[in-house]
XYZ file of C-alpha atoms in Angstrom:
667
model
C 84.124 136.758 179.314
C 82.541 135.415 176.202
C 78.943 134.436 177.142
C 77.828 133.062 173.742
C 79.575 131.616 170.470
C 77.950 131.438 167.177
C 80.797 130.060 165.324
C 80.648 130.111 161.433
C 83.197 128.228 159.056
C 83.050 130.771 156.281
C 86.591 130.951 155.349
C 87.529 134.375 153.759
C 91.182 133.706 153.745
C 93.278 130.875 152.683
C 95.645 129.375 155.107
C 97.452 125.911 155.778
C 98.866 124.546 158.826
C 102.208 123.681 156.664
C 105.029 126.385 156.347
C 104.398 128.608 153.376
C 107.801 130.358 152.060
C 107.729 133.168 149.754
C 110.399 133.440 147.080
C 111.520 137.045 147.550
C 110.588 140.346 148.716
C 108.326 142.389 145.927
C 109.779 145.860 145.764
C 108.165 148.085 148.236
C 105.780 145.386 149.503
C 107.099 143.424 152.892
C 106.319 139.958 152.674
C 106.533 137.357 155.347
C 109.113 134.681 154.774
C 106.843 132.037 156.117
C 103.630 131.464 157.834
C 102.115 128.607 159.745
C 98.835 128.541 162.044
C 99.761 127.108 165.615
C 97.958 126.272 168.803
C 97.065 129.351 170.608
C 100.020 129.940 173.036
C 97.924 132.051 175.449
C 94.964 131.306 177.719
C 91.481 131.938 175.637
C 88.682 133.767 176.812
C 85.910 131.671 177.914
C 83.781 130.274 175.285
C 86.371 130.538 172.848
C 87.897 127.032 170.911
C 91.408 126.982 170.020
C 91.587 126.413 166.007
C 87.814 127.026 165.734
C 86.577 130.126 167.128
C 90.132 131.679 167.996
C 92.638 130.825 165.172
C 96.255 131.454 166.046
C 99.401 131.462 163.776
C 102.903 132.801 163.225
C 104.705 134.576 160.689
C 108.485 134.586 160.013
C 110.212 137.953 159.117
C 113.642 139.316 158.687
C 115.073 140.856 162.035
C 116.274 143.571 159.703
C 114.096 144.090 156.815
C 117.105 145.219 154.628
C 118.550 142.063 154.907
C 115.938 139.223 154.466
C 118.721 136.633 154.274
C 119.823 137.406 157.944
C 118.347 136.487 161.490
C 114.618 136.019 161.524
C 111.861 136.607 164.141
C 108.413 135.496 164.456
C 105.232 137.697 164.711
C 102.289 135.859 166.633
C 98.907 136.594 166.087
C 95.299 135.416 167.154
C 92.163 135.800 165.187
C 88.862 135.972 167.001
C 86.456 134.558 164.429
C 83.163 136.503 164.004
C 79.999 135.429 165.829
C 78.281 135.416 162.382
C 77.722 132.670 159.544
C 78.298 135.445 156.902
C 80.956 138.053 158.074
C 82.006 140.932 156.247
C 85.098 140.069 154.318
C 87.344 142.988 155.712
C 88.470 142.227 159.467
C 89.608 144.313 161.960
C 93.227 144.511 162.932
C 93.921 145.620 166.304
C 97.193 147.702 167.196
C 97.886 147.340 170.791
C 99.480 150.113 172.997
C 102.463 150.375 175.132
C 104.712 149.848 173.564
C 105.358 146.794 175.286
C 101.916 145.189 176.102
C 101.320 141.951 174.633
C 97.706 142.037 173.101
C 97.586 138.119 173.331
C 98.088 138.372 176.883
C 95.372 140.835 177.175
C 93.098 138.613 174.760
C 90.489 138.133 177.305
C 89.839 141.790 177.937
C 90.273 142.730 174.366
C 87.774 140.482 173.021
C 85.269 141.764 175.704
C 85.569 145.391 174.711
C 85.489 144.287 171.054
C 82.449 141.945 171.253
C 80.041 144.156 169.265
C 82.622 144.633 166.380
C 82.965 140.827 166.511
C 79.272 140.262 165.432
C 80.268 141.200 161.955
C 83.863 140.705 161.478
C 86.912 138.564 162.449
C 89.337 140.777 164.582
C 93.000 140.157 164.393
C 95.134 140.663 167.424
C 99.085 140.215 167.335
C 101.775 140.955 169.516
C 104.590 143.296 168.143
C 108.240 142.104 167.632
C 110.009 141.682 170.821
C 106.872 141.497 172.839
C 105.948 138.405 174.764
C 104.927 135.620 172.202
C 106.781 137.701 169.262
C 110.529 136.881 169.962
C 110.292 138.285 172.971
C 113.218 140.844 174.209
C 113.593 138.992 177.396
C 116.721 139.403 179.805
C 116.893 136.756 182.345
C 116.342 137.895 185.908
C 119.591 136.698 187.036
C 121.309 139.158 184.469
C 118.946 141.863 184.729
C 118.964 142.328 188.561
C 122.649 142.360 189.119
C 123.680 144.859 191.251
C 125.353 147.713 189.418
C 127.930 149.513 191.802
C 127.359 153.352 192.445
C 129.607 156.047 193.518
C 129.419 159.761 193.395
C 132.419 160.861 191.496
C 134.951 162.539 193.390
C 134.442 166.543 193.117
C 130.551 166.169 193.268
C 128.604 167.571 196.124
C 125.834 164.952 197.110
C 123.695 167.774 198.529
C 124.137 169.864 195.386
C 123.334 166.791 193.339
C 120.076 166.023 195.471
C 118.922 169.807 195.067
C 119.345 169.749 191.301
C 117.280 166.672 190.836
C 114.591 167.429 193.474
C 113.855 170.966 192.299
C 113.579 170.848 188.645
C 111.689 173.735 187.020
C 111.545 175.833 183.932
C 114.509 177.799 185.185
C 116.878 174.863 185.879
C 120.263 175.049 184.471
C 119.911 172.284 181.832
C 123.612 171.835 181.475
C 123.788 171.191 185.260
C 120.530 169.096 185.102
C 122.008 166.849 182.462
C 125.260 166.621 184.403
C 123.319 165.420 187.412
C 121.053 162.743 185.392
C 124.681 161.319 183.893
C 125.850 161.165 187.423
C 123.087 159.022 188.521
C 123.520 156.991 185.348
C 121.068 154.719 183.384
C 118.578 152.024 184.754
C 120.425 149.160 186.088
C 118.556 146.817 184.270
C 119.645 148.382 180.818
C 123.253 148.303 182.049
C 123.033 144.837 182.762
C 121.109 143.704 179.651
C 122.427 145.554 176.757
C 125.501 142.935 176.642
C 123.276 139.930 176.976
C 121.369 141.148 173.981
C 124.711 141.847 172.021
C 126.005 138.415 173.061
C 122.741 136.863 171.739
C 123.173 138.494 168.147
C 119.949 140.479 168.698
C 120.106 143.711 166.645
C 118.294 146.280 168.677
C 118.437 148.732 165.829
C 115.685 146.636 164.483
C 113.051 147.003 167.358
C 111.185 150.104 166.534
C 107.937 151.324 165.061
C 109.010 151.282 161.469
C 110.082 147.791 161.625
C 106.489 147.089 163.656
C 104.820 148.768 160.557
C 106.746 146.660 157.868
C 105.594 143.446 160.182
C 102.064 144.474 160.330
C 102.123 144.961 156.528
C 103.485 141.495 156.119
C 100.857 139.929 158.600
C 98.106 141.472 156.414
C 99.668 140.069 153.196
C 99.919 136.625 154.803
C 96.578 136.456 155.729
C 95.366 137.111 152.494
C 91.959 139.007 153.359
C 90.707 141.364 150.691
C 91.090 144.505 152.645
C 91.520 145.616 156.474
C 89.960 148.081 158.914
C 93.089 149.429 161.127
C 91.919 150.054 164.913
C 94.608 151.482 167.614
C 94.760 152.915 170.709
C 97.821 154.688 172.574
C 101.226 153.694 171.122
C 99.120 151.446 168.629
C 98.230 155.003 167.028
C 101.886 155.550 166.431
C 102.175 151.957 165.218
C 99.416 152.706 162.823
C 100.507 156.113 161.755
C 103.528 154.680 160.620
C 101.973 152.045 158.778
C 99.899 154.787 156.827
C 103.253 156.665 156.282
C 104.562 153.445 154.505
C 101.803 153.564 152.234
C 102.065 157.347 151.575
C 105.616 156.754 150.508
C 105.447 153.371 148.791
C 102.163 153.719 146.797
C 101.418 150.253 145.216
C 98.564 148.314 144.363
C 100.372 145.244 145.521
C 100.175 146.380 149.103
C 97.336 144.792 151.466
C 94.284 147.071 150.777
C 93.263 149.420 153.970
C 89.464 150.262 154.189
C 89.399 152.362 157.166
C 91.395 153.781 160.014
C 90.571 154.769 163.653
C 93.235 155.904 166.160
C 92.311 156.732 169.913
C 94.419 158.085 172.220
C 96.774 159.275 169.630
C 100.689 160.171 170.096
C 102.794 160.859 166.936
C 106.360 159.632 166.343
C 107.612 162.990 166.480
C 106.596 163.806 170.173
C 109.194 164.178 172.547
C 108.975 161.466 175.315
C 110.316 163.474 177.937
C 107.605 165.973 178.010
C 104.794 163.827 177.182
C 103.642 162.706 180.689
C 104.328 166.474 181.680
C 101.365 167.738 179.857
C 98.856 165.416 180.180
C 97.202 166.774 183.554
C 97.603 170.199 182.836
C 95.823 169.858 179.741
C 92.860 168.313 181.539
C 92.776 170.837 184.122
C 92.531 173.533 181.344
C 89.947 171.324 179.536
C 87.624 171.374 182.680
C 87.533 174.771 182.822
C 86.982 175.008 178.736
C 84.314 172.720 179.344
C 82.174 175.136 181.527
C 82.775 178.075 179.238
C 80.994 176.025 176.558
C 78.262 175.458 178.799
C 75.659 178.031 178.811
C 74.651 177.403 182.602
C 78.064 176.931 183.570
C 79.454 179.953 181.783
C 76.605 182.358 183.304
C 77.466 181.372 186.737
C 81.116 181.422 186.237
C 81.843 183.859 183.618
C 85.316 183.757 182.151
C 86.533 180.793 184.465
C 89.443 179.651 182.636
C 91.228 182.979 182.838
C 90.147 183.288 186.137
C 91.910 180.186 187.124
C 94.973 180.982 185.173
C 94.910 184.467 186.878
C 94.647 182.702 190.232
C 97.436 180.217 189.760
C 99.834 183.125 189.139
C 98.508 185.150 191.949
C 99.164 181.956 194.053
C 102.628 181.568 192.682
C 103.704 185.087 193.259
C 102.465 184.865 197.061
C 100.687 181.833 198.785
C 97.005 182.461 199.342
C 96.291 183.258 203.103
C 92.785 182.179 204.181
C 93.034 182.419 207.827
C 95.590 181.828 210.796
C 95.604 178.215 210.071
C 95.169 177.907 206.340
C 97.933 179.056 203.737
C 97.654 177.461 200.065
C 100.873 177.494 198.062
C 101.162 176.897 194.357
C 101.780 173.174 194.925
C 98.870 172.760 197.243
C 96.459 174.229 194.602
C 98.056 172.170 191.917
C 97.857 168.955 193.672
C 94.041 169.479 194.346
C 93.496 170.801 190.925
C 95.325 167.522 189.474
C 93.694 164.962 191.736
C 90.217 166.151 190.807
C 90.612 166.966 187.256
C 91.034 163.384 185.791
C 87.921 162.033 187.302
C 84.312 162.596 186.134
C 82.704 162.701 189.483
C 85.215 165.344 190.860
C 86.019 167.729 188.069
C 82.626 169.172 187.852
C 83.658 170.898 191.194
C 86.473 172.743 189.742
C 84.927 175.877 188.547
C 83.375 176.440 191.901
C 86.460 175.775 193.472
C 88.381 178.635 191.889
C 85.294 180.837 192.380
C 85.349 180.302 196.032
C 89.179 180.734 196.454
C 88.752 184.162 194.856
C 86.659 185.160 197.750
C 88.673 183.326 200.435
C 86.167 180.600 201.097
C 87.803 176.874 200.874
C 84.647 174.632 201.448
C 85.142 172.872 198.011
C 89.065 172.985 198.116
C 89.101 171.463 201.786
C 86.927 168.494 200.653
C 88.601 167.815 197.360
C 91.996 168.059 199.573
C 90.380 165.655 202.311
C 89.192 163.382 199.786
C 85.503 163.841 200.862
C 84.322 164.906 197.497
C 83.041 163.457 195.718
C 81.287 161.397 198.438
C 81.277 157.747 197.638
C 77.954 155.952 196.875
C 78.813 153.330 199.590
C 81.472 152.955 202.280
C 84.386 151.021 201.282
C 83.670 147.213 201.315
C 85.275 145.228 204.247
C 88.103 143.493 202.577
C 88.072 139.720 202.700
C 90.605 138.121 205.183
C 91.806 134.637 204.497
C 93.164 134.561 207.967
C 90.026 135.096 209.844
C 90.861 133.000 212.745
C 93.737 135.551 213.690
C 92.442 138.737 211.886
C 90.935 140.163 215.128
C 93.688 139.713 217.315
C 96.184 140.812 214.609
C 93.928 143.942 214.307
C 94.161 144.808 218.126
C 97.946 144.130 218.074
C 98.172 146.531 215.096
C 96.584 149.251 216.874
C 99.040 149.130 219.668
C 102.533 148.585 217.679
C 103.002 149.158 213.913
C 105.868 146.498 213.180
C 104.861 142.877 212.190
C 107.410 141.979 215.062
C 105.165 143.204 217.468
C 102.063 141.336 216.381
C 102.198 139.080 213.609
C 103.304 135.773 215.534
C 99.816 134.226 214.797
C 99.637 135.092 211.292
C 103.354 133.992 210.725
C 102.377 130.361 211.353
C 100.215 130.354 208.441
C 102.340 132.047 205.855
C 106.051 131.322 205.330
C 106.586 134.954 203.885
C 104.792 136.606 206.784
C 107.214 134.646 209.099
C 110.382 135.737 207.166
C 109.063 139.330 207.447
C 108.601 138.868 211.360
C 112.264 137.725 211.371
C 113.490 140.836 209.580
C 111.289 143.147 211.715
C 109.467 144.884 208.615
C 106.941 147.359 209.280
C 103.359 146.575 208.083
C 103.818 149.224 205.113
C 107.234 147.831 204.336
C 105.881 144.250 203.857
C 102.993 145.239 202.087
C 105.263 147.222 199.635
C 107.437 144.034 199.149
C 104.455 141.945 198.497
C 102.828 144.334 196.293
C 106.159 144.577 194.182
C 106.279 140.430 194.066
C 102.732 140.171 193.112
C 103.306 142.630 190.051
C 105.491 140.579 188.646
C 102.644 137.963 187.854
C 100.110 140.490 186.425
C 99.488 140.985 182.635
C 101.205 143.867 180.918
C 98.291 146.047 180.756
C 97.700 145.920 184.446
C 101.280 146.807 184.840
C 100.800 149.770 182.560
C 97.706 151.045 184.959
C 100.259 150.664 187.882
C 102.810 152.683 186.141
C 100.258 155.334 185.616
C 99.207 155.279 189.266
C 102.836 155.258 190.495
C 103.758 158.244 187.844
C 100.910 160.304 189.354
C 101.338 159.187 193.114
C 102.602 162.526 194.116
C 99.312 164.319 193.454
C 97.220 161.423 194.673
C 96.128 161.766 198.354
C 96.845 158.751 200.583
C 93.732 156.660 200.489
C 92.890 152.838 201.348
C 90.353 152.424 198.515
C 92.973 153.437 195.937
C 95.282 150.626 197.110
C 92.337 148.312 197.022
C 91.681 149.184 193.282
C 95.170 148.585 192.471
C 95.271 145.246 194.903
C 92.448 144.067 192.695
C 94.749 143.945 189.664
C 96.866 141.315 191.281
C 96.487 137.414 190.780
C 94.135 135.653 193.146
C 96.798 133.774 194.726
C 98.377 137.014 195.823
C 95.497 139.375 196.652
C 94.311 137.641 199.718
C 97.617 138.212 201.571
C 97.767 141.905 200.164
C 94.136 142.775 201.207
C 94.844 141.034 204.709
C 97.455 143.512 205.517
C 95.649 146.442 204.476
C 92.985 145.395 206.982
C 95.658 145.709 209.733
C 96.794 149.285 208.649
C 95.793 152.534 210.126
C 95.545 155.962 208.386
C 99.311 156.434 208.947
C 100.409 153.217 207.613
C 98.463 153.929 204.478
C 100.334 157.102 204.266
C 103.637 155.326 204.649
C 102.722 152.784 202.020
C 102.169 155.615 199.635
C 105.382 157.213 200.542
C 107.420 153.949 199.680
C 105.448 153.684 196.468
C 106.233 157.020 195.517
C 110.023 156.146 195.488
C 111.482 156.242 191.953
C 113.401 152.802 192.487
C 110.281 151.298 193.660
C 108.258 152.387 190.640
C 111.156 151.161 188.430
C 110.729 147.721 189.884
C 107.028 147.374 189.232
C 107.112 148.455 185.504
C 110.351 146.676 184.682
C 108.355 143.620 182.692
C 107.966 145.956 179.801
C 110.492 148.579 180.530
C 112.959 147.197 178.038
C 111.119 146.646 175.050
C 109.389 149.959 175.987
C 112.914 151.781 176.050
C 114.507 150.060 172.916
C 111.356 151.062 170.888
C 111.380 154.547 172.073
C 115.241 154.933 171.830
C 114.692 153.858 168.136
C 111.738 156.034 167.319
C 112.307 159.351 169.348
C 114.669 162.310 169.876
C 115.483 162.785 173.551
C 116.697 166.391 173.385
C 116.378 168.262 176.836
C 116.853 171.506 175.256
C 114.070 171.119 172.777
C 111.778 169.660 175.639
C 112.078 172.533 177.784
C 111.527 175.127 174.944
C 108.504 173.312 174.182
C 107.376 173.596 177.983
C 108.188 177.345 178.260
C 105.748 177.937 175.630
C 103.139 176.195 177.748
C 100.140 178.473 178.241
C 100.043 177.937 182.294
C 103.738 176.972 183.528
C 102.196 176.784 187.008
C 100.498 173.606 186.153
C 103.581 171.919 185.036
C 104.861 169.567 187.658
C 108.424 168.521 186.434
C 109.409 166.298 189.132
C 109.001 163.244 187.216
C 110.580 164.327 183.703
C 112.331 161.617 181.865
C 115.923 163.114 182.125
C 117.544 159.661 182.108
C 116.100 158.108 178.949
C 118.749 159.697 176.676
C 121.190 157.528 178.930
C 119.328 154.300 178.914
C 119.397 154.879 174.965
C 123.089 155.420 174.940
C 123.550 151.985 176.824
C 121.966 150.300 174.045
C 123.671 152.048 171.327
C 120.645 153.567 170.193
C 120.543 157.314 169.242
C 117.790 158.963 166.997
C 118.200 162.531 165.862
C 115.655 162.447 162.812
C 112.411 163.768 163.707
C 109.993 162.719 161.030
C 107.106 165.188 159.789
C 103.324 164.392 160.803
C 101.566 161.792 158.496
C 99.577 163.353 155.645
C 97.254 160.162 154.852
C 97.843 161.095 150.843
C 96.688 157.534 150.214
C 93.183 158.911 151.231
C 92.108 156.096 153.941
C 89.032 157.368 155.820
C 90.371 158.155 159.106
C 88.584 158.752 162.468
C 90.664 160.477 165.178
C 89.268 159.897 168.939
C 90.405 161.657 171.805
C 89.143 161.547 175.560
C 88.877 164.731 177.588
C 90.496 163.041 180.654
C 93.191 161.291 178.971
C 96.280 161.983 180.971
C 98.616 159.599 178.799
C 98.297 161.022 175.572
C 96.926 164.607 175.643
C 94.188 166.045 173.367
C 96.835 168.311 171.974
C 98.355 165.455 170.005
C 95.285 164.232 168.812
C 94.544 167.512 167.543
C 97.837 168.242 165.679
C 97.493 164.735 163.808
C 94.037 165.228 162.653
C 95.097 168.861 161.544
C 97.785 167.292 159.082
C 95.506 164.131 157.680
C 93.660 164.233 154.578
C 90.221 162.417 154.517
C 89.831 162.783 158.445
C 87.327 163.372 161.003
C 87.961 163.872 164.753
C 85.548 162.994 167.719
C 86.576 164.031 171.459
C 84.466 162.241 173.994
C 83.657 164.188 177.269
C 84.446 162.619 180.704
C 86.429 159.809 178.915
C 90.036 158.333 179.716
C 92.624 157.071 177.833
C 91.217 154.700 175.455
C 88.140 156.385 175.045
C 86.389 154.089 172.418
C 86.491 151.438 174.993
C 85.136 153.860 177.787
C 81.673 154.346 177.225
C 78.685 152.749 175.400
C 78.561 155.923 173.169
C 81.921 155.765 172.132
C 81.540 151.869 171.332
C 78.588 152.629 169.416
C 80.309 155.102 167.370
C 83.005 153.150 166.831
C 80.962 150.232 165.598
C 79.102 152.760 163.187
C 82.536 154.057 161.740
C 83.613 150.538 160.892
C 80.391 149.610 159.389
C 80.179 152.920 157.168
C 83.730 154.631 157.187
C 82.710 157.197 154.503
C 79.382 158.074 155.908
C 78.456 161.079 158.148
C 78.618 159.743 161.479
C 75.824 160.358 163.912
C 77.673 161.291 167.139
C 74.722 163.022 169.137
C 75.127 160.480 171.985
C 78.194 162.953 172.678
C 75.894 165.758 174.182
C 74.710 163.369 176.920
C 78.156 162.787 178.368
C 79.249 166.379 178.861
C 79.618 167.613 182.448
C 76.983 168.874 184.617
C 79.231 171.376 186.912
C 78.160 172.208 190.590
C 76.732 175.802 190.770
C 77.591 178.366 193.638
C 74.213 177.936 195.313
C 73.963 174.031 195.336
C 74.505 172.781 198.822
C 77.358 170.295 198.902
C 76.684 166.924 199.834
C 77.323 165.635 203.528
C 81.012 164.116 203.935
C 80.515 160.154 204.617
C 80.214 159.274 207.834
């Protein structure tokens, strides 16, 4: 990813390879017990040189900051040295998301996104405690994957249990719902791994954002730069906000100096994780109609469109919209189409027209969005390369006649033992693909797995589509990708739909995202309150309840926390930034992971803060467009100056008007 390196040896901090041990903890100032440089443990970006352009190290800190003499852990970091012979003395320290994603594992992508910032400053990346290279909370597969017996207790009606869990709504009996989740029980890996961590002497109470904040302060102190710029995305904003809270509550000139703070895709620690993912997509849908009303041309053609959309949803909830003898649109149908279109810049521009047409009984836009023929692809899907070319045509012919591997995979089986095993087991193509997909996912980076997690979370509203699978297969390592694309080449549309059905199984999703499930669970359990009554009270107050899909609500999370003995009852207030750091709060209008409302809430409580919302930008907006990257660079250059964010105007959506001819569907 690196195309050029201009390495400068201008030491702005003093650091030695030998261990440096502090004599004690200054009151209110977290300090590392020791620090040392080490060979970088991860694969470096192309062009970077270990120990020269990329300097790695570790600090040793107490597992329990209240007991410095007790068990210790390490926090591993990497400094991407500036491409400059005279860099600014204040580096940028990057706070990774997740929680559970390894910044060092993602170093190639991160240095690519931040290369402009690196022109003038060192950039520091680090793995939070319990993650990958920082005393990883790793549970061996042979323990994690043990089968956990499950029986429905006597007296519990299985049909009633299934009905309770499959029909969650705002009117659900919460006592019955909680009891149903308790019958299902916590995640198997948590049941298996909790005793293992206890046997290892690991104090899971110490793996939360508060401890991560102290680690970050200790790291800044150990590196000894004169001041720091904090840059955070997603969970990294939670981490950064808790660093700011510590500074507010423990003011001291001995703390490392902070020059500026940028938080992007904000989620405060006070957010109830049960409802977080529930609000993202509805917020985006409503945002599309709000954007139309803020546009003079769109609002003139679709006056009051936001309220009209709300009214239509309420009407369809009361009685499905009957278009003709063959077309009836129920609330779930409309919500699915709105949700699948709203999160994409090339399809949300049709939403005002969609509502306008449905009000008049027309379905041209609705049908095209539902069928996936809007927006029209720029080009047809590329033919996937097939490493088994000598037999692919034969296999395709056979696949058109029979849909099991046993019917036509013999020629392929000779070239791959896994295919042979699948042949013996009589797996269907979709079943075999799903198995290989899950196996390949065990080898991908944590951020790629996070993308998979988002895909699986939203799969209920994603129409079955071959290209969508191609996009996610491309996340897999090269060694696994070829077989997966070969299998996709063999599938017809019915097979693709079956793959989507398999991937929508919650147990399958759990398997794919397992690699950071444990660390993510432990951190959330230490941080957040999981109160179903509180969560539903918030959801019942949502402006448009018809947009809420509660099928994926995290009802088992509290049970997972109980397994680890981690129960949090305190909800901290929003951070106020009495320390006065210049803060830039960034949102993306298409961010379905950290809804805009969270960023607005945090901004409203911060002193000395500004907020920018980038139109048509997804989660991690500062890395999603040239405009946002330019503004980010300008902020870190001059954090106290007025920002020129005029480029945002060019990012606003241009909505499709009533009289515009729809593009023809692709052949």
